[in-house]
Coordinates of C-alpha atoms in Angstrom, one line a residue:
Chain A
M1316 CA -34.0 48.5 10.7
A1317 CA -31.5 45.0 10.7
F1318 CA -29.2 47.4 9.2
G1319 CA -29.2 49.7 12.0
I1320 CA -28.7 47.2 14.5
S1321 CA -25.7 45.7 12.8
V1322 CA -24.4 49.4 11.8
T1323 CA -24.7 49.9 16.2
I1324 CA -23.3 46.3 17.0
M1325 CA -20.4 46.2 14.9
F1326 CA -18.8 49.7 16.0
V1327 CA -19.1 48.7 19.5
I1328 CA -17.8 44.7 18.8
L1329 CA -14.7 46.2 16.6
H1330 CA -14.2 49.7 19.3
L1331 CA -14.2 46.8 22.1
M1332 CA -10.8 45.2 20.1
P1333 CA -7.9 45.2 22.0
G1334 CA -5.0 47.7 19.9
D1335 CA -5.6 51.3 17.0
Y1336 CA -4.0 52.1 14.4
I1337 CA -2.7 55.3 15.5
T1338 CA -0.3 53.0 17.8
L1339 CA 0.4 50.7 15.5
Y1340 CA 1.8 52.5 13.0
L1341 CA 3.6 55.0 14.9
E1342 CA 5.6 51.8 16.5
G1343 CA 6.8 50.9 13.3
I1344 CA 8.6 54.6 13.0
Y1345 CA 9.1 55.5 16.6
V1346 CA 11.0 53.4 18.8
I1347 CA 8.5 55.6 21.6
A1348 CA 5.8 57.7 20.2
P1349 CA 6.2 61.0 21.0
P1350 CA 2.5 61.9 22.9
E1351 CA 2.3 65.1 20.8
V1352 CA 2.6 63.1 18.1
V1353 CA -0.2 60.6 18.8
L1354 CA -2.2 63.8 19.8
A1355 CA -1.8 64.9 16.5
Y1356 CA -2.7 61.9 14.6
N1357 CA -5.7 61.0 17.2
Q1358 CA -6.9 64.4 15.8
A1359 CA -6.4 64.3 12.4
Y1360 CA -8.9 61.1 12.0
G1361 CA -10.9 62.6 14.7
L1362 CA -10.4 59.8 16.9
D1363 CA -9.7 62.3 20.1
R1364 CA -13.9 62.8 20.8
P1365 CA -15.7 60.7 22.6
L1366 CA -16.6 57.4 21.2
I1367 CA -20.0 58.4 21.0
D1368 CA -19.7 61.5 18.9
Q1369 CA -17.5 58.8 16.8
Y1370 CA -20.3 56.7 17.0
F1371 CA -22.8 59.5 15.5
S1372 CA -21.1 60.4 13.0
Y1373 CA -20.6 57.5 11.7
F1374 CA -24.1 55.9 11.6
L1375 CA -25.3 59.5 9.9
G1376 CA -21.8 58.9 7.6
V1377 CA -22.9 55.4 6.6
L1378 CA -26.9 56.1 5.6
Q1379 CA -25.8 59.7 3.2
G1380 CA -23.5 56.8 1.1
D1381 CA -20.0 57.8 3.2
W1382 CA -18.8 54.7 5.1
G1383 CA -15.4 56.5 6.6
Y1384 CA -11.5 57.1 5.3
S1385 CA -9.5 54.0 5.2
L1386 CA -6.5 54.4 7.6
S1387 CA -4.0 52.3 5.9
Y1388 CA -5.1 53.0 2.2
S1389 CA -5.6 56.4 3.2
R1390 CA -8.4 56.2 0.1
P1391 CA -12.6 56.0 0.8
V1392 CA -13.6 52.9 2.7
L1393 CA -16.4 52.4 0.3
D1394 CA -14.0 52.9 -3.1
V1395 CA -11.3 50.6 -1.8
I1396 CA -14.3 47.6 -0.9
S1397 CA -15.6 48.0 -4.0
E1398 CA -12.2 47.9 -6.4
K1399 CA -11.6 44.8 -4.4
L1400 CA -15.1 43.4 -4.0
V1401 CA -14.8 43.1 -8.2
W1402 CA -12.2 40.2 -7.2
T1403 CA -13.8 38.5 -4.6
L1404 CA -16.7 37.9 -7.0
V1405 CA -14.5 36.7 -9.5
I1406 CA -13.8 33.6 -7.6
L1407 CA -17.1 33.2 -5.5
L1408 CA -19.5 33.8 -8.5
P1409 CA -18.4 30.6 -10.7
A1410 CA -17.4 28.6 -7.3
T1411 CA -21.3 29.9 -5.8
I1412 CA -22.6 28.4 -8.7
L1413 CA -20.9 24.9 -9.4
S1414 CA -21.0 24.2 -6.4
I1415 CA -25.5 25.0 -5.7
I1416 CA -25.2 23.0 -9.4
A1417 CA -23.3 20.4 -7.9
G1418 CA -24.8 20.2 -5.0
I1419 CA -28.3 20.5 -6.2
A1420 CA -27.9 17.5 -9.2
I1421 CA -26.2 15.1 -7.1
G1422 CA -27.8 15.2 -3.7
A1423 CA -31.2 15.4 -5.7
Y1424 CA -29.9 11.9 -7.6
S1425 CA -28.2 10.8 -3.9
G1426 CA -31.8 11.6 -1.5
W1427 CA -34.1 10.0 -5.2
R1428 CA -32.2 6.8 -5.2
R1429 CA -32.4 6.9 -1.1
G1430 CA -30.0 3.2 -0.4
S1431 CA -28.2 2.6 -3.1
K1432 CA -24.2 2.2 -3.5
A1433 CA -24.3 5.6 -5.4
D1434 CA -26.4 7.4 -2.9
V1435 CA -24.1 5.6 -0.1
T1436 CA -21.1 5.9 -1.6
L1437 CA -21.9 10.0 -2.1
L1438 CA -23.3 10.0 1.0
N1439 CA -20.0 9.2 2.9
G1440 CA -17.6 10.7 0.3
M1441 CA -19.6 14.4 1.4
I1442 CA -19.4 13.5 5.1
F1443 CA -15.9 12.8 5.0
L1444 CA -14.7 15.8 2.8
R1445 CA -17.0 18.0 5.2
A1446 CA -15.1 16.8 7.8
I1447 CA -12.0 18.3 6.5
P1448 CA -10.9 21.8 8.0
S1449 CA -11.4 24.1 5.1
Y1450 CA -7.8 25.7 6.1
W1451 CA -6.3 22.6 5.8
L1452 CA -7.9 21.5 2.6
A1453 CA -6.5 25.0 1.1
L1454 CA -3.2 24.2 2.0
M1455 CA -2.9 20.4 0.7
I1456 CA -5.3 21.9 -2.7
L1457 CA -2.2 24.4 -2.9
L1458 CA 0.7 22.2 -2.1
V1459 CA -0.4 19.6 -4.3
F1460 CA -1.5 21.6 -7.3
A1461 CA 0.2 24.8 -7.1
F1462 CA 3.7 22.9 -5.1
Y1463 CA 4.1 19.8 -6.7
L1464 CA 2.5 19.3 -9.5
D1465 CA 2.9 22.9 -11.1
L1466 CA -0.2 22.7 -12.6
F1467 CA -1.7 26.1 -11.4
P1468 CA 0.4 29.3 -9.8
L1469 CA 1.1 29.7 -6.3
G1470 CA -0.6 32.7 -5.6
G1471 CA -2.1 36.0 -6.4
Y1472 CA -4.2 37.1 -9.5
V1473 CA -2.0 37.8 -12.3
S1474 CA 1.1 36.8 -13.6
L1475 CA 4.1 39.0 -13.9
S1476 CA 4.3 39.7 -17.7
A1477 CA 0.5 41.4 -17.0
L1478 CA 3.0 44.3 -16.4
D1479 CA 3.5 44.2 -20.1
T1480 CA 0.8 42.9 -21.4
G1481 CA -2.2 43.9 -19.6
I1482 CA -4.6 41.9 -17.8
D1483 CA -5.4 38.6 -19.6
L1484 CA -8.3 37.1 -18.7
L1485 CA -7.0 33.4 -19.6
D1486 CA -4.5 34.3 -16.9
V1487 CA -6.8 35.3 -14.4
M1488 CA -8.9 32.2 -14.6
N1489 CA -5.4 30.4 -14.3
H1490 CA -4.6 31.8 -11.0
A1491 CA -8.4 31.9 -10.1
A1492 CA -8.7 28.0 -10.5
L1493 CA -7.6 27.1 -7.9
P1494 CA -9.2 29.1 -5.1
I1495 CA -12.2 28.5 -7.3
F1496 CA -12.1 24.8 -6.5
T1497 CA -11.5 25.2 -2.9
L1498 CA -14.7 27.3 -2.4
F1499 CA -16.4 25.1 -4.4
F1500 CA -15.2 22.1 -2.4
F1501 CA -16.4 23.8 1.1
S1502 CA -20.0 25.1 -0.2
V1503 CA -21.1 21.8 -1.9
T1504 CA -21.4 19.3 0.6
G1505 CA -24.1 21.8 2.6
T1506 CA -26.1 22.1 -0.3
Y1507 CA -25.7 18.5 -1.2
Y1508 CA -26.8 17.3 2.5
L1509 CA -29.9 19.9 2.3
M1510 CA -30.4 18.7 -1.4
R1511 CA -30.9 15.4 -0.3
N1512 CA -32.5 15.9 2.6
S1513 CA -35.3 17.9 0.4
M1514 CA -35.3 15.0 -1.8
L1515 CA -35.6 12.6 1.0
M1516 CA -39.2 13.8 1.7
T1517 CA -40.5 14.5 -1.3
A1518 CA -39.7 11.2 -2.5
G1519 CA -42.0 10.4 0.6
E1520 CA -44.9 12.6 -0.7
D1521 CA -48.2 11.0 -2.0
Y1522 CA -48.2 12.9 -4.9
I1523 CA -45.0 10.8 -5.9
V1524 CA -47.1 7.4 -5.9
T1525 CA -49.8 9.1 -7.9
A1526 CA -46.8 10.4 -10.5
R1527 CA -45.9 6.9 -10.4
A1528 CA -49.7 5.4 -10.6
K1529 CA -50.2 7.0 -13.3
G1530 CA -47.4 5.0 -15.5
L1531 CA -44.6 7.6 -15.7
D1532 CA -41.5 6.7 -15.1
D1533 CA -38.8 6.7 -12.2
M1534 CA -36.4 9.4 -14.1
T1535 CA -39.7 11.2 -15.3
I1536 CA -41.1 11.1 -12.2
L1537 CA -38.1 12.8 -10.3
R1538 CA -37.9 15.8 -13.1
Q1539 CA -41.1 16.9 -13.2
H1540 CA -42.4 16.3 -9.9
A1541 CA -39.9 15.6 -7.4
L1542 CA -37.6 18.3 -8.0
K1543 CA -39.7 21.4 -7.9
N1544 CA -40.5 20.5 -4.9
A1545 CA -37.0 19.6 -3.4
M1546 CA -35.6 22.6 -4.6
L1547 CA -38.4 25.3 -2.6
P1548 CA -36.5 25.2 1.0
M1549 CA -33.5 26.0 -1.7
V1550 CA -34.0 29.2 -2.2
T1551 CA -33.3 30.4 1.0
R1552 CA -30.5 28.1 1.2
V1553 CA -28.8 29.7 -1.7
A1554 CA -29.2 33.2 -0.7
L1555 CA -27.8 32.0 2.6
Q1556 CA -25.3 30.5 0.8
C1557 CA -24.3 33.4 -1.6
A1558 CA -23.4 36.2 1.6
G1559 CA -22.1 32.9 3.4
M1560 CA -19.3 32.1 0.8
L1561 CA -18.3 36.0 1.2
T1562 CA -16.6 34.8 4.7
G1563 CA -15.5 31.4 3.2
S1564 CA -13.6 33.0 1.5
I1565 CA -11.2 34.7 4.1
F1566 CA -9.5 31.6 4.2
V1567 CA -9.0 31.2 0.4
E1568 CA -8.2 34.4 0.1
T1569 CA -5.3 34.7 2.6
I1570 CA -4.3 31.1 1.9
F1571 CA -4.0 31.9 -2.2
S1572 CA -3.3 35.4 -2.0
W1573 CA -5.8 36.8 -4.0
P1574 CA -6.7 40.5 -3.9
G1575 CA -10.4 40.4 -3.0
I1576 CA -12.6 41.6 0.4
G1577 CA -11.5 38.7 2.4
M1578 CA -7.5 39.3 1.9
L1579 CA -8.4 42.6 2.9
T1580 CA -10.2 42.0 5.9
F1581 CA -7.7 40.0 6.7
E1582 CA -5.1 42.7 6.6
A1583 CA -7.2 45.1 7.9
L1584 CA -7.1 43.2 11.0
Q1585 CA -4.3 42.9 11.2
V1586 CA -3.4 46.5 11.2
R1587 CA -6.6 47.8 12.7
D1588 CA -7.9 49.8 10.5
L1589 CA -11.4 49.7 11.8
P1590 CA -13.5 51.9 9.4
L1591 CA -12.4 49.5 6.9
L1592 CA -13.1 46.7 8.6
Q1593 CA -16.2 48.0 9.9
G1594 CA -17.3 48.6 6.0
I1595 CA -15.9 45.4 5.0
L1596 CA -18.4 44.2 8.0
L1597 CA -21.0 46.2 6.8
M1598 CA -20.9 45.1 3.1
D1599 CA -21.4 41.8 4.3
T1600 CA -24.3 42.6 6.8
L1601 CA -25.8 44.5 3.3
I1602 CA -25.0 41.9 1.3
V1603 CA -27.1 38.8 3.2
I1604 CA -29.9 41.4 3.5
V1605 CA -30.5 41.8 0.0
A1606 CA -29.5 37.9 -0.7
N1607 CA -32.8 37.5 1.8
I1608 CA -34.8 40.0 0.0
G1609 CA -33.9 38.8 -3.5
A1610 CA -35.1 35.0 -1.6
D1611 CA -38.5 36.3 -0.7
M1612 CA -39.1 37.8 -4.2
I1613 CA -38.2 34.6 -6.1
Y1614 CA -40.5 32.6 -4.0
P1615 CA -44.0 33.4 -5.6
F1616 CA -42.7 32.6 -9.2
V1617 CA -41.3 29.1 -7.7
D1618 CA -44.2 27.9 -5.2
P1619 CA -48.0 29.1 -6.8
R1620 CA -48.6 29.1 -2.6
V1621 CA -46.9 32.4 -2.1
E1622 CA -48.9 35.3 -3.1
V1623 CA -47.8 38.1 -2.9
G1624 CA -49.7 41.3 -2.3
S1625 CA -52.8 39.6 -3.8
D1626 CA -56.0 38.7 -1.9
A1627 CA -56.3 35.4 -0.5
R1628 CA -58.4 33.9 -2.2
A1629 CA -57.6 30.5 -1.7
Chain B
M866 CA -71.6 -12.0 -14.7
G867 CA -68.3 -12.2 -16.8
D868 CA -65.1 -12.9 -16.6
A869 CA -62.3 -12.8 -14.0
L870 CA -60.7 -9.2 -15.2
L871 CA -58.3 -9.3 -11.3
C872 CA -57.1 -12.9 -9.9
V873 CA -55.6 -12.1 -6.5
R874 CA -53.9 -16.0 -5.3
G875 CA -52.0 -16.5 -2.0
L876 CA -50.9 -12.2 -2.0
K877 CA -48.3 -12.0 1.2
V878 CA -47.2 -9.1 1.9
G879 CA -44.6 -8.0 4.7
F880 CA -42.7 -4.4 5.9
P881 CA -39.6 -5.2 7.3
T882 CA -39.3 -2.7 10.1
V883 CA -36.6 -3.3 13.3
D884 CA -39.5 -5.1 15.7
G885 CA -40.2 -7.8 12.9
V886 CA -42.3 -8.3 9.8
V887 CA -44.9 -6.6 9.2
K888 CA -47.7 -9.1 7.9
A889 CA -50.2 -6.0 6.2
S890 CA -51.8 -9.4 3.9
N891 CA -51.6 -13.0 4.3
A892 CA -52.6 -15.2 1.8
V893 CA -55.1 -13.2 0.6
D894 CA -57.1 -14.8 -2.3
L895 CA -59.6 -12.5 -4.4
T896 CA -61.5 -12.3 -7.9
I897 CA -62.5 -9.6 -9.4
Q898 CA -64.8 -10.2 -12.4
A899 CA -65.3 -7.7 -15.6
G900 CA -67.6 -5.1 -14.6
E901 CA -68.5 -5.3 -11.2
T902 CA -67.6 -3.4 -7.9
L903 CA -66.6 -5.2 -4.5
A904 CA -65.9 -3.4 -2.2
L905 CA -63.3 -4.0 0.5
L906 CA -64.6 -3.3 4.1
G907 CA -62.6 -3.5 7.3
E908 CA -60.9 -0.6 9.9
T909 CA -57.6 1.0 9.3
G910 CA -55.2 -1.3 9.2
S911 CA -56.4 -4.2 8.4
G912 CA -54.5 -4.3 5.1
K913 CA -57.5 -2.7 3.0
T914 CA -55.0 -0.2 1.0
V915 CA -52.1 -2.5 1.0
L916 CA -54.3 -4.6 -1.4
G917 CA -54.9 -2.2 -3.7
M918 CA -51.3 -0.8 -3.4
A919 CA -50.3 -4.5 -4.2
I920 CA -51.7 -4.3 -7.0
L921 CA -50.3 -1.8 -8.6
R922 CA -46.9 -2.3 -7.3
L923 CA -47.3 0.7 -5.3
L924 CA -45.7 -0.5 -2.7
Q925 CA -42.1 0.8 -0.9
P926 CA -39.2 -0.9 -2.8
N927 CA -38.3 -3.0 0.2
T928 CA -41.9 -4.6 0.7
R929 CA -41.8 -8.6 0.4
I930 CA -44.5 -9.6 -1.3
E931 CA -45.9 -13.7 -2.2
G932 CA -47.8 -14.9 -4.5
E933 CA -50.4 -14.4 -7.4
I934 CA -51.7 -11.2 -9.2
L935 CA -53.2 -12.1 -12.5
Y936 CA -54.4 -9.3 -15.0
R937 CA -56.2 -11.0 -17.9
G938 CA -54.1 -13.6 -17.4
R939 CA -50.4 -12.1 -16.4
D940 CA -49.0 -11.9 -13.3
L941 CA -48.4 -7.9 -12.5
L942 CA -46.0 -8.9 -10.2
S943 CA -43.8 -10.4 -12.2
L944 CA -43.9 -7.9 -15.1
P945 CA -40.9 -5.7 -16.1
Q946 CA -41.0 -2.7 -14.7
E947 CA -41.8 -1.2 -18.5
E948 CA -44.4 -3.5 -18.8
M949 CA -45.7 -1.9 -15.5
Q950 CA -46.2 1.5 -16.5
K951 CA -47.9 0.7 -19.4
I952 CA -50.6 -1.2 -17.1
R953 CA -50.6 2.0 -14.5
G954 CA -53.1 4.6 -14.9
R955 CA -54.0 3.2 -18.5
E956 CA -55.4 -0.5 -18.0
I957 CA -55.3 0.0 -13.7
A958 CA -56.0 3.7 -12.7
V959 CA -56.3 4.5 -8.4
V960 CA -57.9 7.2 -6.3
L961 CA -55.4 7.5 -4.0
Q962 CA -56.2 7.8 0.0
N963 CA -55.2 11.4 1.4
S964 CA -56.7 14.0 -1.5
G965 CA -55.7 16.4 0.2
T966 CA -51.9 15.6 -0.4
S967 CA -52.4 13.4 -3.6
L968 CA -51.7 16.5 -5.9
N969 CA -48.7 17.9 -6.7
P970 CA -48.8 21.1 -5.0
V971 CA -46.8 22.9 -8.0
L972 CA -48.1 21.9 -10.8
R973 CA -51.4 23.0 -12.3
V974 CA -54.1 20.9 -12.1
G975 CA -55.0 20.6 -15.9
D976 CA -51.3 20.0 -16.5
Q977 CA -51.1 17.5 -13.9
I978 CA -54.4 15.4 -16.0
A979 CA -52.9 16.3 -19.4
E980 CA -49.6 14.4 -18.5
A981 CA -51.4 11.2 -18.3
I982 CA -53.0 11.7 -21.5
T983 CA -50.1 12.7 -23.2
L984 CA -48.1 9.5 -21.7
H985 CA -50.9 7.0 -22.9
R986 CA -53.1 8.6 -25.2
G987 CA -50.7 10.5 -27.5
L988 CA -52.3 13.9 -27.4
K989 CA -49.5 16.6 -27.2
G990 CA -50.6 20.7 -26.5
A991 CA -53.6 22.0 -26.4
E992 CA -55.4 18.7 -27.3
A993 CA -54.0 17.1 -24.2
E994 CA -55.2 20.3 -22.4
A995 CA -59.1 20.0 -23.5
A996 CA -59.4 16.5 -22.7
A997 CA -58.4 17.6 -19.1
V998 CA -60.6 20.0 -19.5
E999 CA -63.5 17.9 -20.5
L1000 CA -62.6 15.3 -17.5
L1001 CA -62.9 18.1 -15.1
E1002 CA -66.3 19.2 -16.6
R1003 CA -67.4 15.4 -16.3
V1004 CA -66.2 15.3 -13.2
R1005 CA -69.1 18.2 -12.6
I1006 CA -66.2 21.0 -11.4
A1007 CA -67.7 24.2 -12.2
D1008 CA -66.0 26.4 -14.3
P1009 CA -63.2 23.4 -15.1
A1010 CA -61.6 25.9 -18.4
R1011 CA -60.6 28.0 -15.0
M1012 CA -59.7 25.0 -12.8
A1013 CA -57.9 23.4 -15.1
R1014 CA -55.2 26.4 -14.4
E1015 CA -55.0 26.3 -11.2
Y1016 CA -52.8 25.0 -8.9
P1017 CA -54.3 22.1 -6.3
H1018 CA -54.3 25.0 -3.2
R1019 CA -56.9 26.5 -4.5
F1020 CA -59.0 23.6 -4.4
S1021 CA -61.5 22.4 -2.2
G1022 CA -61.3 19.0 -0.4
G1023 CA -64.3 17.8 -2.5
M1024 CA -62.8 19.2 -5.7
R1025 CA -59.6 17.5 -4.9
E1026 CA -61.1 14.4 -5.2
R1027 CA -62.9 15.2 -8.3
A1028 CA -59.8 16.3 -9.3
L1029 CA -58.1 12.8 -8.4
I1030 CA -61.1 11.1 -10.4
A1031 CA -60.8 12.9 -13.6
L1032 CA -57.2 11.6 -13.4
A1033 CA -57.5 8.5 -12.7
L1034 CA -60.1 8.5 -16.0
A1035 CA -57.8 10.1 -18.3
C1036 CA -57.2 6.9 -20.1
S1037 CA -60.3 5.1 -20.1
P1038 CA -59.2 2.1 -17.2
S1039 CA -60.8 -1.5 -17.3
F1040 CA -60.6 -1.4 -14.0
L1041 CA -60.0 1.5 -10.9
I1042 CA -58.7 1.1 -7.4
A1043 CA -60.5 3.5 -5.8
D1044 CA -59.1 3.8 -1.6
E1045 CA -61.3 5.5 1.1
P1046 CA -62.6 8.8 -1.8
T1047 CA -64.8 9.7 1.0
R1048 CA -62.6 10.0 4.1
G1049 CA -62.9 13.1 4.6
L1050 CA -65.7 14.7 3.1
D1051 CA -69.2 16.0 5.1
A1052 CA -71.8 13.9 4.2
V1053 CA -73.1 16.4 1.1
T1054 CA -69.8 16.4 -0.8
K1055 CA -69.6 12.3 0.8
H1056 CA -72.9 11.8 -1.2
E1057 CA -72.0 13.6 -4.5
I1058 CA -68.4 12.2 -4.8
L1059 CA -70.7 7.9 -4.2
A1060 CA -73.3 9.5 -6.3
L1061 CA -70.6 10.6 -9.4
F1062 CA -68.4 6.7 -8.7
S1063 CA -72.4 5.3 -9.4
E1064 CA -72.0 6.9 -12.9
I1065 CA -68.3 6.2 -13.6
N1066 CA -68.8 2.6 -12.4
R1067 CA -70.9 1.0 -14.9
G1068 CA -69.4 -1.0 -17.4
R1069 CA -65.9 -0.5 -15.1
S1070 CA -64.4 -3.4 -12.4
V1071 CA -63.8 -1.5 -9.3
L1072 CA -62.2 -2.1 -6.1
F1073 CA -63.6 0.0 -3.6
I1074 CA -61.6 0.2 -0.1
T1075 CA -63.8 1.7 2.6
H1076 CA -64.3 1.2 5.8
D1077 CA -67.6 3.1 5.4
I1078 CA -70.6 0.5 5.0
E1079 CA -72.8 2.8 4.2
A1080 CA -70.6 4.4 0.8
A1081 CA -70.4 0.0 0.3
A1082 CA -74.6 -0.3 0.3
T1083 CA -74.8 2.2 -2.3
L1084 CA -71.8 0.9 -4.3
A1085 CA -71.0 -2.6 -4.9
T1086 CA -72.3 -5.6 -5.7
R1087 CA -70.0 -7.9 -3.9
V1088 CA -68.5 -7.1 -0.6
A1089 CA -65.1 -8.4 0.8
V1090 CA -64.5 -7.9 5.1
M1091 CA -60.5 -7.7 5.9
Y1092 CA -59.4 -8.1 9.6
A1093 CA -55.8 -8.3 10.5
G1094 CA -54.7 -9.2 6.7
E1095 CA -56.8 -11.7 6.2
I1096 CA -60.6 -11.8 4.1
V1097 CA -62.7 -12.7 6.7
E1098 CA -66.0 -12.8 4.6
I1099 CA -66.6 -12.4 0.9
G1100 CA -70.3 -12.5 -1.1
P1101 CA -72.8 -10.8 -2.3
V1102 CA -73.8 -6.9 -1.0
D1103 CA -77.6 -7.8 0.5
A1104 CA -76.2 -11.3 1.9
V1105 CA -73.4 -9.9 3.3
L1106 CA -74.9 -6.9 4.8
S1107 CA -78.4 -8.8 5.6
S1108 CA -77.3 -12.2 7.1
P1109 CA -73.5 -11.8 8.1
A1110 CA -72.0 -15.3 8.4
H1111 CA -68.7 -13.5 10.0
P1112 CA -68.7 -12.3 13.9
Y1113 CA -66.5 -9.9 13.2
T1114 CA -69.2 -8.9 10.2
R1115 CA -71.8 -9.3 12.4
G1116 CA -69.7 -7.0 14.8
L1117 CA -68.9 -4.0 12.4
L1118 CA -72.6 -4.1 11.6
E1119 CA -73.7 -3.5 15.1
S1120 CA -70.7 -0.7 15.8
L1121 CA -73.0 1.0 13.1
P1122 CA -74.8 4.2 14.9
A1123 CA -78.3 2.6 13.2
R1124 CA -78.1 -0.3 14.7
G1125 CA -77.2 0.2 18.2
M1126 CA -73.3 1.2 18.2
R1127 CA -71.9 -1.4 20.2
P1128 CA -68.2 -1.2 19.5
I1129 CA -66.4 -4.8 19.0
P1130 CA -64.2 -4.8 22.0
G1131 CA -60.5 -5.2 22.2
S1132 CA -58.6 -3.6 20.0
A1133 CA -56.9 -5.2 16.2
P1134 CA -54.3 -7.6 16.9
S1135 CA -50.5 -6.9 16.1
L1136 CA -49.3 -8.2 12.5
I1137 CA -46.0 -8.1 13.7
A1138 CA -47.3 -11.6 15.8
P1139 CA -50.5 -12.2 14.9
P1140 CA -53.0 -14.3 17.4
S1141 CA -52.4 -18.3 16.0
G1142 CA -55.0 -20.0 15.0
C1143 CA -58.4 -17.8 14.2
R1144 CA -56.9 -14.0 14.0
F1145 CA -60.1 -12.6 15.2
F1146 CA -60.2 -15.2 18.2
P1147 CA -59.3 -13.2 20.9
R1148 CA -62.2 -10.4 20.4
C1149 CA -64.8 -13.1 19.4
P1150 CA -68.3 -13.6 21.3
C1151 CA -68.7 -16.8 19.9
S1152 CA -65.6 -18.5 20.0
V1153 CA -64.7 -22.2 20.9
G1154 CA -61.9 -24.3 21.9
R1155 CA -60.2 -24.6 18.8
C1156 CA -60.9 -21.0 17.4
E1157 CA -57.3 -20.5 19.3
T1158 CA -54.8 -23.3 17.8
E1159 CA -56.7 -24.2 13.9
H1160 CA -56.1 -21.2 11.6
P1161 CA -60.4 -21.3 10.0
G1162 CA -60.1 -21.2 6.0
L1163 CA -63.0 -20.0 3.5
V1164 CA -65.9 -22.2 3.6
P1165 CA -69.2 -21.4 2.2
V1166 CA -72.5 -20.3 3.8
G1167 CA -74.4 -19.6 0.8
P1168 CA -74.1 -18.9 -2.6
G1169 CA -71.5 -17.2 -3.6
H1170 CA -70.8 -16.3 0.0
C1171 CA -68.0 -17.5 2.1
A1172 CA -66.8 -16.6 6.2
R1173 CA -63.7 -18.1 7.4
C1174 CA -65.3 -19.2 10.5
M1175 CA -65.0 -22.2 12.6
L1176 CA -68.6 -22.5 13.5
Y1177 CA -69.5 -23.7 9.6
D1178 CA -66.7 -25.7 9.0

């Protein structure tokens, strides 16, 4: 349902965009494109048919796994996307996992030790980090670590030597380090805020007093009693973050010339490759939906109060 | 009566707020003998819970506490944190108010009890679990072995109260603080819980915090009445409830449905700027001139029976 609505909205919005691929493409070849050439191209891609026809054939195609044909790559959209998605995941997965772990750990500590020096320092640092525009931070990281310090390559995903030796994991990780680092900083602040807040709420709960009254020490209470409760709201957040970072990677991939979905989006947008753009946005939607379903399916395992499918006995 | 097990001297508790310091407890003196049950009576906001929490040092870290709380001769307020953790749960245990939210929702009830047993009695794994089931049985939870494996949301209000009592009893503490254990329970469950307490109170000192005079009369050997952060009357349960000396205690008893249901006029004073002199004088039917300016001390009115009132000065 949500998927069908997204397909429709995306189709409408993208077709409202000025400019089209054929015009832009032919501009590169002719000074003034002959009308018969334009017509021939439009016929070849079915772009002369009424929009409503295009919409229905696209919708049916999507449901059958045919996401259309990329104009600029001259290949099926799904092929192009799945190829680039792998590269996006190479930087996205480590960045997401690291930011979640770090965000939860320092957020939990910060919230548990509310008002302490460590908490105040962390909180102010995070606010500062959050306030930096992401593209500026990415450019600065690139400038300092790749250009001035020359610690990492300026861009791309493999060195030129890969032409002779093939793709080498270490070489890829060397190229991926800065994008991962940048993405990590984009997302760690959000996780930190939410975790700190969640921990503040949990620290004031009666069962925490119960745990203290038992004679447990502070760190044991944090680990055994507070952490699990405070992490419950994080499940949804983490799921959404996984999906949200896909969009966030557009900046990072463009700036670091990383050949993933983000850069593909940028390219497709520049040349008005609508089928490809639709496919990318559809993939984003799909990931959001899957992540949400995933979060809902995880809940019964982490929160005993959520019981799926069982009759409510309580 | 045996020796004093717990002795509170000049306890002052203040909570700093934006409007000023809330003086929740003002120079409270209290002695609890070994084996006795002392009921702490008073309306909401009179400082009963604060007193109970102060004994276990469970108040917020920014709370200002002055005075002495001597437990077996040691001042709990100046003990290092690690020493205090050894006393909590093992020597002094508490049944917190709000039983509905005092159990951790994501941990099994049996595990929450077993945790205290492992901590203080050194029993591990299955042994600790078996001990937890035993405790649940002792507080009369039906099918304790199964319920020990359930999460708190499967427990009714009365069962949660029982589970909290089981948790408090886990290491056979010599001193038990029960904070309004009958609050929010229906009449039948309330009587069951009171019966349970009269059983577990034997051979143990108990500070029974309540606003339920009937519950106090059933369980206590002595009663202390609190008003606006002060103990205004203290004495043997029969003496205080049958011949109350302080006008506030009298008002409290007269407000009971069985005794005419006459409420005390006015409302409890602000604890940020409490009335000068006697804290009860603005509402007191028998106030005399100097009540407004002079703060009365606790004066004896009978054997072991004291009241904080100018009438007896």
